[in-house]
XYZ file of C-alpha atoms in Angstrom:
224
model
C -35.085 3.969 -57.993
C -38.384 2.116 -58.053
C -36.607 -1.249 -57.915
C -34.558 -0.095 -54.928
C -37.651 0.969 -53.003
C -39.427 -2.268 -53.895
C -36.435 -4.285 -52.704
C -36.282 -2.331 -49.450
C -40.018 -2.816 -48.904
C -39.718 -6.563 -49.520
C -36.761 -6.837 -47.142
C -38.640 -4.881 -44.487
C -41.640 -7.184 -44.866
C -39.475 -10.270 -44.525
C -37.861 -8.873 -41.373
C -41.249 -8.079 -39.841
C -42.474 -11.608 -40.639
C -39.325 -13.069 -39.110
C -39.742 -11.020 -35.929
C -43.423 -11.956 -35.760
C -42.609 -15.665 -36.046
C -39.797 -15.382 -33.493
C -42.260 -13.971 -30.970
C -44.650 -16.869 -31.501
C -41.831 -19.405 -31.290
C -40.563 -17.774 -28.106
C -44.037 -17.847 -26.554
C -44.567 -21.528 -27.423
C -41.078 -22.415 -26.158
C -41.787 -20.607 -22.877
C -45.040 -22.530 -22.417
C -43.309 -25.856 -23.070
C -40.594 -24.913 -20.556
C -43.253 -24.062 -17.973
C -44.931 -27.406 -18.629
C -41.660 -29.315 -18.217
C -40.749 -27.442 -15.031
C -44.237 -28.069 -13.639
C -43.858 -31.791 -14.275
C -40.358 -31.953 -12.758
C -41.260 -29.860 -9.711
C -44.330 -31.915 -8.932
C -46.878 -29.139 -9.398
C -50.226 -30.602 -8.228
C -52.455 -31.403 -11.176
C -55.315 -32.460 -8.901
C -56.575 -29.251 -7.338
C -59.779 -27.907 -5.868
C -61.542 -24.830 -7.208
C -63.621 -22.902 -4.711
C -64.527 -19.717 -6.609
C -64.745 -18.178 -10.052
C -61.324 -16.512 -9.906
C -59.588 -19.785 -9.096
C -61.595 -21.463 -11.836
C -60.444 -18.880 -14.392
C -56.780 -19.084 -13.367
C -56.718 -22.889 -13.418
C -58.506 -22.806 -16.759
C -55.680 -20.688 -18.134
C -53.020 -22.913 -16.563
C -54.246 -26.490 -17.042
C -53.516 -26.779 -20.792
C -50.014 -25.398 -20.158
C -48.864 -27.393 -17.113
C -49.958 -30.687 -18.646
C -47.326 -31.532 -21.268
C -49.364 -34.213 -23.049
C -52.187 -31.705 -23.546
C -49.906 -28.819 -24.539
C -48.132 -30.704 -27.324
C -51.505 -31.735 -28.751
C -52.608 -28.108 -28.955
C -49.347 -27.046 -30.607
C -49.590 -29.924 -33.082
C -53.144 -29.143 -34.157
C -52.132 -25.510 -34.693
C -49.124 -26.429 -36.840
C -51.105 -28.951 -38.872
C -53.988 -26.560 -39.445
C -51.591 -24.166 -41.208
C -51.479 -26.539 -44.194
C -55.019 -25.497 -45.144
C -56.283 -22.041 -46.082
C -59.283 -22.453 -43.782
C -57.327 -24.466 -41.245
C -58.369 -22.136 -38.429
C -61.674 -24.029 -38.483
C -59.782 -27.195 -37.512
C -58.277 -25.452 -34.499
C -61.743 -24.147 -33.656
C -63.203 -27.664 -33.811
C -60.464 -28.856 -31.465
C -61.273 -26.139 -28.922
C -65.031 -26.770 -29.106
C -64.443 -30.515 -28.706
C -62.293 -29.848 -25.625
C -65.100 -27.840 -24.024
C -67.543 -30.622 -24.928
C -65.218 -33.132 -23.245
C -65.356 -31.024 -20.076
C -69.159 -30.984 -20.213
C -69.248 -34.774 -20.713
C -67.202 -35.240 -17.547
C -69.317 -32.766 -15.569
C -72.416 -34.792 -16.403
C -70.519 -37.897 -15.241
C -70.679 -39.645 -18.593
C -67.992 -42.276 -19.024
C -65.210 -41.763 -21.586
C -62.808 -44.696 -21.025
C -59.110 -44.878 -21.865
C -58.552 -41.132 -21.650
C -54.788 -41.116 -21.073
C -54.203 -43.805 -23.685
C -56.312 -41.927 -26.254
C -54.428 -38.659 -25.626
C -51.063 -40.422 -26.035
C -52.164 -42.109 -29.249
C -53.469 -38.814 -30.665
C -50.083 -37.209 -29.912
C -48.339 -39.966 -31.879
C -50.803 -39.506 -34.759
C -50.212 -35.744 -34.780
C -46.452 -36.304 -34.832
C -46.758 -38.680 -37.769
C -48.929 -36.185 -39.636
C -46.346 -33.446 -39.099
C -43.790 -35.597 -40.889
C -46.117 -36.139 -43.864
C -47.950 -32.826 -44.512
C -48.436 -33.585 -48.208
C -50.681 -36.508 -47.283
C -52.982 -34.519 -45.002
C -56.732 -34.533 -45.535
C -58.849 -31.724 -44.107
C -61.670 -33.980 -42.908
C -59.346 -36.598 -41.392
C -57.364 -33.955 -39.502
C -60.580 -32.350 -38.252
C -61.883 -35.710 -36.974
C -58.590 -36.548 -35.253
C -58.563 -33.067 -33.716
C -62.124 -33.442 -32.438
C -61.322 -36.849 -30.947
C -58.179 -35.520 -29.240
C -60.069 -32.482 -27.943
C -62.823 -34.604 -26.409
C -60.367 -36.716 -24.430
C -58.226 -33.762 -23.394
C -61.260 -31.862 -22.169
C -62.453 -34.927 -20.282
C -59.043 -35.255 -18.605
C -58.870 -31.547 -17.712
C -62.336 -31.658 -16.132
C -61.026 -33.788 -13.258
C -60.133 -30.574 -11.428
C -63.618 -29.030 -11.486
C -65.730 -31.955 -10.326
C -67.925 -30.636 -7.522
C -67.242 -26.964 -8.299
C -70.086 -24.440 -8.562
C -71.561 -23.263 -11.841
C -69.750 -19.899 -11.744
C -66.430 -21.632 -11.120
C -67.077 -24.084 -13.950
C -68.019 -21.277 -16.354
C -64.902 -19.314 -15.407
C -62.748 -22.424 -15.872
C -64.172 -23.059 -19.335
C -63.569 -19.414 -20.284
C -59.962 -19.594 -19.121
C -59.194 -22.869 -20.865
C -60.819 -21.647 -24.095
C -58.653 -18.527 -24.129
C -55.467 -20.547 -23.606
C -56.380 -23.133 -26.242
C -57.142 -20.505 -28.871
C -54.007 -18.470 -28.079
C -51.670 -21.477 -28.293
C -53.340 -23.062 -31.335
C -53.429 -19.828 -33.351
C -49.825 -18.995 -32.405
C -48.718 -22.444 -33.559
C -50.704 -21.982 -36.771
C -48.943 -18.674 -37.452
C -45.585 -20.385 -36.962
C -46.581 -23.077 -39.461
C -47.708 -20.512 -42.025
C -44.514 -18.486 -41.614
C -42.370 -21.600 -42.114
C -44.097 -22.559 -45.339
C -46.387 -25.356 -44.078
C -49.208 -23.803 -46.079
C -47.405 -24.479 -49.357
C -48.305 -28.144 -49.904
C -45.724 -28.758 -52.628
C -42.905 -27.217 -50.696
C -40.313 -29.463 -49.012
C -41.080 -29.754 -45.315
C -38.602 -27.734 -43.251
C -36.364 -29.949 -41.119
C -37.624 -28.178 -38.001
C -41.147 -29.416 -38.642
C -39.858 -32.920 -39.236
C -37.953 -32.707 -35.965
C -41.104 -31.493 -34.204
C -42.963 -34.496 -35.588
C -40.336 -36.885 -34.248
C -40.443 -35.134 -30.871
C -44.230 -35.446 -30.671
C -44.077 -39.131 -31.532
C -41.469 -39.659 -28.818
C -43.542 -37.793 -26.223
C -46.647 -39.736 -27.225
C -44.822 -43.061 -26.941
C -43.536 -42.160 -23.443
C -47.032 -41.209 -22.244
C -48.528 -44.300 -23.860
C -45.999 -46.508 -22.103
C -46.750 -44.847 -18.757
C -50.492 -45.273 -19.311
C -50.156 -48.961 -20.069
C -47.941 -49.751 -17.082
């Protein structure tokens, strides 16, 4: 009797975990689809922000409609799941992104932005294919570097905007970054990324290849 109840409880827990992961996967897939459709439909990435509400909405949208930025956020979330305190890595990435925005607002030069973002995407993809070789400090530094350049690139849209609009934009982009990164981290944990000695699921390996391919495409476009 006890064994039966224990088995039922374990099965129920596994089903709940599966449903939870499916929701995160569905949300991430929807965001990637939105990003692809935005790119194909020619959604304007260069936009003006005239008030706080517009700043908040574009802050929510910018990390999603820019595919090269979105895949970086997803990657850092997946990679952070390897470590018990990996949420700190995602947090560093978000803080670095906000710092990159501030750097651009103060008109400080950060050259080679698009190239740096593409290279970081390739690095993230490579890391996803070799999770057993990950180092907490190295991943944190790569995440901070990627965040700085992504924030700098996103800040193009708020140059000349008022302080309220800028603050609202930063709030919106922070919420989106945290939501996507933490969702990706939960997916990684659910798929066993946190177990270092476990064989990497083929889906994660495929994601790594996909990120490398996307990074190479963006790098090629940046160099042309």
